[in-house]
PDB file of C-alpha atoms in Angstrom:
ATOM      1  CA  MET A 270     -17.064 -20.307 -13.685  1.00 49.00           C
ATOM      2  CA  ASN A 271     -20.697 -19.107 -13.146  1.00 68.00           C
ATOM      3  CA  GLN A 272     -19.769 -15.497 -12.516  1.00 75.00           C
ATOM      4  CA  LYS A 273     -18.889 -13.060 -15.379  1.00 86.00           C
ATOM      5  CA  ILE A 274     -15.346 -11.698 -15.525  1.00 90.00           C
ATOM      6  CA  THR A 275     -14.402  -8.149 -15.952  1.00 93.00           C
ATOM      7  CA  VAL A 276     -11.494  -5.876 -16.204  1.00 96.00           C
ATOM      8  CA  VAL A 277     -11.406  -2.829 -14.140  1.00 96.00           C
ATOM      9  CA  LEU A 278      -8.898  -0.116 -13.049  1.00 97.00           C
ATOM     10  CA  TYR A 279      -6.799  -1.101  -9.950  1.00 97.00           C
ATOM     11  CA  ASP A 280      -7.331   0.961  -6.991  1.00 96.00           C
ATOM     12  CA  ALA A 281      -6.540   0.791  -3.338  1.00 95.00           C
ATOM     13  CA  SER A 282      -9.876  -0.758  -2.573  1.00 94.00           C
ATOM     14  CA  LEU A 283      -8.806  -3.881  -4.440  1.00 95.00           C
ATOM     15  CA  GLN A 284      -5.126  -3.998  -3.191  1.00 94.00           C
ATOM     16  CA  LYS A 285      -6.214  -6.116  -0.349  1.00 94.00           C
ATOM     17  CA  LEU A 286      -6.847  -8.983  -2.815  1.00 95.00           C
ATOM     18  CA  ALA A 287      -3.316  -8.707  -4.105  1.00 96.00           C
ATOM     19  CA  SER A 288      -2.082 -10.789  -1.116  1.00 95.00           C
ATOM     20  CA  SER A 289      -3.723 -14.154  -2.661  1.00 95.00           C
ATOM     21  CA  PHE A 290      -2.661 -13.483  -6.156  1.00 97.00           C
ATOM     22  CA  HIS A 291       0.265 -15.859  -7.156  1.00 97.00           C
ATOM     23  CA  SER A 292       1.405 -16.032 -10.687  1.00 97.00           C
ATOM     24  CA  GLY A 293       4.635 -18.023 -10.111  1.00 95.00           C
ATOM     25  CA  ASN A 294       6.691 -14.965 -10.696  1.00 95.00           C
ATOM     26  CA  ASP A 295       7.844 -13.286  -7.460  1.00 95.00           C
ATOM     27  CA  TYR A 296       8.550  -9.925  -9.223  1.00 94.00           C
ATOM     28  CA  LEU A 297       5.056  -9.877 -10.805  1.00 95.00           C
ATOM     29  CA  ASP A 298       3.197 -11.015  -7.621  1.00 96.00           C
ATOM     30  CA  ARG A 299       5.137  -8.274  -5.422  1.00 96.00           C
ATOM     31  CA  PHE A 300       4.339  -5.412  -8.058  1.00 96.00           C
ATOM     32  CA  LEU A 301       0.720  -5.898  -7.481  1.00 96.00           C
ATOM     33  CA  ARG A 302       1.120  -5.456  -3.655  1.00 96.00           C
ATOM     34  CA  VAL A 303       3.397  -2.407  -3.518  1.00 96.00           C
ATOM     35  CA  PRO A 304       2.498   1.309  -3.882  1.00 96.00           C
ATOM     36  CA  ASP A 305       3.977   1.279  -7.584  1.00 95.00           C
ATOM     37  CA  SER A 306       1.000  -0.609  -9.021  1.00 96.00           C
ATOM     38  CA  LEU A 307      -1.216   2.448  -7.881  1.00 97.00           C
ATOM     39  CA  ASP A 308       1.369   5.171  -8.980  1.00 96.00           C
ATOM     40  CA  ASP A 309       0.291   7.152 -12.053  1.00 95.00           C
ATOM     41  CA  ASN A 310       3.844   8.008 -12.512  1.00 95.00           C
ATOM     42  CA  ILE A 311       4.667   4.447 -13.395  1.00 94.00           C
ATOM     43  CA  GLY A 312       1.711   3.275 -15.049  1.00 96.00           C
ATOM     44  CA  LYS A 313      -1.912   2.415 -15.124  1.00 98.00           C
ATOM     45  CA  THR A 314      -2.818  -1.059 -13.450  1.00 98.00           C
ATOM     46  CA  TYR A 315      -5.981  -3.049 -14.689  1.00 98.00           C
ATOM     47  CA  VAL A 316      -7.113  -6.253 -13.143  1.00 98.00           C
ATOM     48  CA  LEU A 317      -9.078  -9.101 -14.335  1.00 97.00           C
ATOM     49  CA  ALA A 318     -11.499 -10.241 -11.735  1.00 94.00           C
ATOM     50  CA  PHE A 319     -14.897 -11.801 -11.287  1.00 89.00           C
ATOM     51  CA  GLU A 320     -17.832  -9.370 -11.207  1.00 85.00           C
ATOM     52  CA  ASP A 321     -18.036  -9.803  -7.345  1.00 87.00           C
ATOM     53  CA  ARG A 322     -14.494  -8.342  -7.222  1.00 88.00           C
ATOM     54  CA  LYS A 323     -13.348 -10.912  -4.531  1.00 90.00           C
ATOM     55  CA  THR A 324     -10.649 -12.491  -6.551  1.00 94.00           C
ATOM     56  CA  ILE A 325      -7.730 -11.137  -8.958  1.00 97.00           C
ATOM     57  CA  LEU A 326      -7.490 -13.518 -11.904  1.00 97.00           C
ATOM     58  CA  GLY A 327      -4.716 -11.405 -13.588  1.00 98.00           C
ATOM     59  CA  TYR A 328      -3.464  -7.921 -14.206  1.00 98.00           C
ATOM     60  CA  TYR A 329      -1.617  -5.783 -16.617  1.00 98.00           C
ATOM     61  CA  ASN A 330       0.222  -2.369 -16.068  1.00 98.00           C
ATOM     62  CA  LEU A 331       0.639   0.213 -19.012  1.00 98.00           C
ATOM     63  CA  GLY A 332       3.329   2.773 -19.192  1.00 96.00           C
ATOM     64  CA  VAL A 333       5.140   4.679 -21.983  1.00 95.00           C
ATOM     65  CA  GLY A 334       8.320   4.265 -23.698  1.00 92.00           C
ATOM     66  CA  TYR A 335      10.123   4.632 -27.007  1.00 92.00           C
ATOM     67  CA  ILE A 336      12.266   2.314 -29.406  1.00 93.00           C
ATOM     68  CA  GLU A 337      15.548   3.303 -30.362  1.00 91.00           C
ATOM     69  CA  GLN A 338      17.511   2.066 -33.556  1.00 90.00           C
ATOM     70  CA  ILE A 339      21.243   1.885 -33.819  1.00 88.00           C
ATOM     71  CA  VAL A 340      22.309   2.762 -37.437  1.00 88.00           C
ATOM     72  CA  ASP A 341      26.047   3.092 -38.299  1.00 88.00           C
ATOM     73  CA  GLY A 342      26.896   3.610 -34.650  1.00 87.00           C
ATOM     74  CA  THR A 343      24.196   6.516 -34.296  1.00 91.00           C
ATOM     75  CA  VAL A 344      21.210   5.863 -31.841  1.00 89.00           C
ATOM     76  CA  ARG A 345      17.981   7.298 -32.953  1.00 91.00           C
ATOM     77  CA  LYS A 346      14.339   7.142 -31.654  1.00 90.00           C
ATOM     78  CA  ILE A 347      12.094   5.306 -34.299  1.00 90.00           C
ATOM     79  CA  GLY A 348       8.924   5.684 -32.455  1.00 90.00           C
ATOM     80  CA  GLY A 349       6.915   6.059 -29.316  1.00 94.00           C
ATOM     81  CA  SER A 350       5.439   3.089 -27.403  1.00 96.00           C
ATOM     82  CA  ILE A 351       3.019   1.893 -24.812  1.00 97.00           C
ATOM     83  CA  HIS A 352       5.045  -0.270 -22.598  1.00 96.00           C
ATOM     84  CA  ILE A 353       3.388  -3.302 -20.984  1.00 97.00           C
ATOM     85  CA  ASN A 354       5.401  -2.928 -17.863  1.00 95.00           C
ATOM     86  CA  CYS A 355       3.690  -6.018 -16.228  1.00 96.00           C
ATOM     87  CA  PHE A 356       1.244  -8.938 -17.201  1.00 97.00           C
ATOM     88  CA  ALA A 357       0.316 -11.935 -15.147  1.00 97.00           C
ATOM     89  CA  LEU A 358      -2.360 -14.358 -14.542  1.00 97.00           C
ATOM     90  CA  ASP A 359      -2.706 -16.093 -11.264  1.00 97.00           C
ATOM     91  CA  GLU A 360      -1.542 -19.653 -11.419  1.00 96.00           C
ATOM     92  CA  THR A 361      -4.959 -21.155 -10.684  1.00 95.00           C
ATOM     93  CA  TYR A 362      -6.194 -19.725 -14.100  1.00 94.00           C
ATOM     94  CA  GLN A 363      -3.166 -20.283 -16.281  1.00 94.00           C
ATOM     95  CA  GLY A 364      -3.929 -22.412 -19.176  1.00 89.00           C
ATOM     96  CA  LEU A 365      -7.721 -21.951 -18.438  1.00 85.00           C
ATOM     97  CA  GLN A 366      -9.857 -21.802 -21.463  1.00 87.00           C
ATOM     98  CA  ILE A 367     -13.333 -20.178 -21.476  1.00 86.00           C
ATOM     99  CA  TRP A 368     -16.140 -19.909 -24.198  1.00 82.00           C
ATOM    100  CA  SER A 369     -15.844 -16.897 -26.248  1.00 78.00           C
ATOM    101  CA  PRO A 370     -18.767 -14.912 -27.567  1.00 78.00           C
ATOM    102  CA  ASN A 371     -18.469 -16.558 -31.061  1.00 81.00           C
ATOM    103  CA  GLY A 372     -18.845 -20.213 -29.330  1.00 83.00           C
ATOM    104  CA  GLY A 373     -15.162 -21.195 -29.367  1.00 86.00           C
ATOM    105  CA  GLN A 374     -12.729 -21.604 -26.521  1.00 89.00           C
ATOM    106  CA  ILE A 375     -10.172 -19.061 -25.801  1.00 90.00           C
ATOM    107  CA  LYS A 376      -7.178 -19.093 -23.128  1.00 93.00           C
ATOM    108  CA  LEU A 377      -7.765 -16.809 -20.271  1.00 93.00           C
ATOM    109  CA  SER A 378      -4.487 -15.078 -20.927  1.00 96.00           C
ATOM    110  CA  ASP A 379      -5.449 -14.240 -24.440  1.00 94.00           C
ATOM    111  CA  VAL A 380      -8.665 -12.576 -23.103  1.00 94.00           C
ATOM    112  CA  LEU A 381      -6.664 -10.498 -20.919  1.00 97.00           C
ATOM    113  CA  LEU A 382      -4.175  -9.596 -23.564  1.00 97.00           C
ATOM    114  CA  THR A 383      -6.949  -8.720 -25.933  1.00 96.00           C
ATOM    115  CA  ASP A 384      -8.436  -6.357 -23.334  1.00 97.00           C
ATOM    116  CA  CYS A 385      -4.834  -4.778 -22.985  1.00 98.00           C
ATOM    117  CA  MET A 386      -4.458  -4.379 -26.745  1.00 97.00           C
ATOM    118  CA  GLN A 387      -8.031  -2.886 -27.037  1.00 97.00           C
ATOM    119  CA  ARG A 388      -7.268  -0.389 -24.256  1.00 97.00           C
ATOM    120  CA  ILE A 389      -3.901   0.462 -25.830  1.00 97.00           C
ATOM    121  CA  GLU A 390      -5.862   1.053 -29.171  1.00 96.00           C
ATOM    122  CA  ASP A 391      -8.353   3.197 -27.408  1.00 96.00           C
ATOM    123  CA  ILE A 392      -5.635   5.258 -25.938  1.00 96.00           C
ATOM    124  CA  ARG A 393      -3.945   5.660 -29.445  1.00 95.00           C
ATOM    125  CA  ARG A 394      -7.133   6.760 -30.910  1.00 94.00           C
ATOM    126  CA  ASP A 395      -8.267   9.154 -28.183  1.00 95.00           C
ATOM    127  CA  HIS A 396      -5.321  10.399 -26.359  1.00 93.00           C
ATOM    128  CA  LEU A 397      -1.626   9.729 -27.598  1.00 91.00           C
ATOM    129  CA  GLY A 398       0.360   9.000 -30.521  1.00 91.00           C
ATOM    130  CA  PHE A 399       2.848   6.195 -30.814  1.00 94.00           C
ATOM    131  CA  THR A 400       3.976   3.426 -33.060  1.00 94.00           C
ATOM    132  CA  PHE A 401       4.709   0.463 -30.859  1.00 96.00           C
ATOM    133  CA  VAL A 402       3.431  -1.787 -28.089  1.00 97.00           C
ATOM    134  CA  THR A 403       6.682  -2.959 -26.115  1.00 96.00           C
ATOM    135  CA  LEU A 404       7.391  -5.449 -23.437  1.00 96.00           C
ATOM    136  CA  SER A 405       9.847  -7.634 -21.648  1.00 95.00           C
ATOM    137  CA  SER A 406       8.523 -11.327 -21.853  1.00 96.00           C
ATOM    138  CA  THR A 407       9.274 -13.931 -19.499  1.00 93.00           C
ATOM    139  CA  ARG A 408      10.242 -17.213 -21.134  1.00 92.00           C
ATOM    140  CA  GLU A 409       6.787 -18.679 -19.804  1.00 92.00           C
ATOM    141  CA  GLY A 410       5.039 -15.731 -21.489  1.00 94.00           C
ATOM    142  CA  TYR A 411       6.799 -15.676 -24.713  1.00 96.00           C
ATOM    143  CA  HIS A 412       4.396 -17.774 -26.730  1.00 95.00           C
ATOM    144  CA  LEU A 413       1.314 -15.804 -25.735  1.00 96.00           C
ATOM    145  CA  TYR A 414       2.725 -12.781 -27.164  1.00 98.00           C
ATOM    146  CA  LEU A 415       4.156 -14.659 -30.338  1.00 97.00           C
ATOM    147  CA  ARG A 416       0.743 -16.011 -31.119  1.00 95.00           C
ATOM    148  CA  ASN A 417      -0.814 -12.480 -30.740  1.00 96.00           C
ATOM    149  CA  GLY A 418       1.402 -10.826 -33.328  1.00 96.00           C
ATOM    150  CA  PHE A 419       4.334  -9.699 -31.111  1.00 97.00           C
ATOM    151  CA  GLU A 420       7.932 -10.122 -32.389  1.00 96.00           C
ATOM    152  CA  LYS A 421      11.438 -10.359 -30.910  1.00 96.00           C
ATOM    153  CA  LEU A 422      13.180  -6.839 -30.888  1.00 93.00           C
ATOM    154  CA  ASP A 423      15.691  -6.897 -33.769  1.00 89.00           C
ATOM    155  CA  ASP A 424      19.443  -6.810 -32.807  1.00 88.00           C
ATOM    156  CA  ASP A 425      19.742  -3.311 -33.954  1.00 88.00           C
ATOM    157  CA  MET A 426      16.900  -2.096 -31.742  1.00 90.00           C
ATOM    158  CA  ASN A 427      16.303  -1.562 -28.151  1.00 89.00           C
ATOM    159  CA  PHE A 428      14.172   0.202 -25.351  1.00 90.00           C
ATOM    160  CA  SER A 429      14.963   0.897 -21.889  1.00 86.00           C
ATOM    161  CA  MET A 430      14.781  -2.107 -19.577  1.00 83.00           C
ATOM    162  CA  GLU A 431      14.901  -2.337 -15.927  1.00 80.00           C
ATOM    163  CA  GLU A 432      17.217  -4.487 -13.716  1.00 76.00           C
ATOM    164  CA  THR A 433      14.318  -6.716 -12.758  1.00 76.00           C
ATOM    165  CA  GLU A 434      13.723  -7.400 -16.667  1.00 77.00           C
ATOM    166  CA  GLU A 435      17.229  -9.211 -16.851  1.00 81.00           C
ATOM    167  CA  GLY A 436      16.860 -12.521 -18.553  1.00 86.00           C
ATOM    168  CA  CYS A 437      13.352 -11.352 -20.187  1.00 92.00           C
ATOM    169  CA  ILE A 438      12.924 -11.184 -23.949  1.00 94.00           C
ATOM    170  CA  PRO A 439      12.507  -7.751 -25.457  1.00 95.00           C
ATOM    171  CA  MET A 440       9.369  -7.821 -27.743  1.00 96.00           C
ATOM    172  CA  TYR A 441       7.303  -5.385 -29.776  1.00 96.00           C
ATOM    173  CA  TYR A 442       4.236  -5.103 -31.787  1.00 97.00           C
ATOM    174  CA  ALA A 443       4.097  -2.501 -34.699  1.00 94.00           C
ATOM    175  CA  ILE A 444       0.927  -0.500 -35.118  1.00 90.00           C
ATOM    176  CA  ASP A 445      -0.100   0.529 -38.517  1.00 78.00           C
ATOM    177  CA  ILE A 446       3.348  -0.221 -40.140  1.00 61.00           C
ATOM    178  CA  GLU A 447       3.384  -1.899 -43.606  1.00 51.00           C
TER     179      GLU A 447
END
């Protein structure tokens, strides 16, 4: 890779590139191609691309939600969340490692997730209060999230999941909780 990579806000000018994005997950591929990926009512989509913006390497979409806990049969909200609605890397780049600024190698999926988590921290610091980062992981993505501090949702906790997330593993990352 001679070109630098960058993460940019996804917009209609980049949508033409979505047809050549293939993560191996039909739902995640389709999401990038439909108007929902550009709909602010659903979330904001960010893409990882080469600096020439001719190829989408990966993307994520951020929305909002909350976690509920069931205690003695009573459901209560325990904290707001930023929800990672979608997170995908093109099959061509899955497992690829690049050189990090500190001289070590890092998986491209971790680079994208690090950008995602930094953006979430910026949102929390500057715009919105929340306690958790939530997501519904595919089996393929599970270890990426585990090695980056996410945990499986406890049995007495839940968050709203879409029908398309059936079979996914609900996970969370607690921010500033001891």
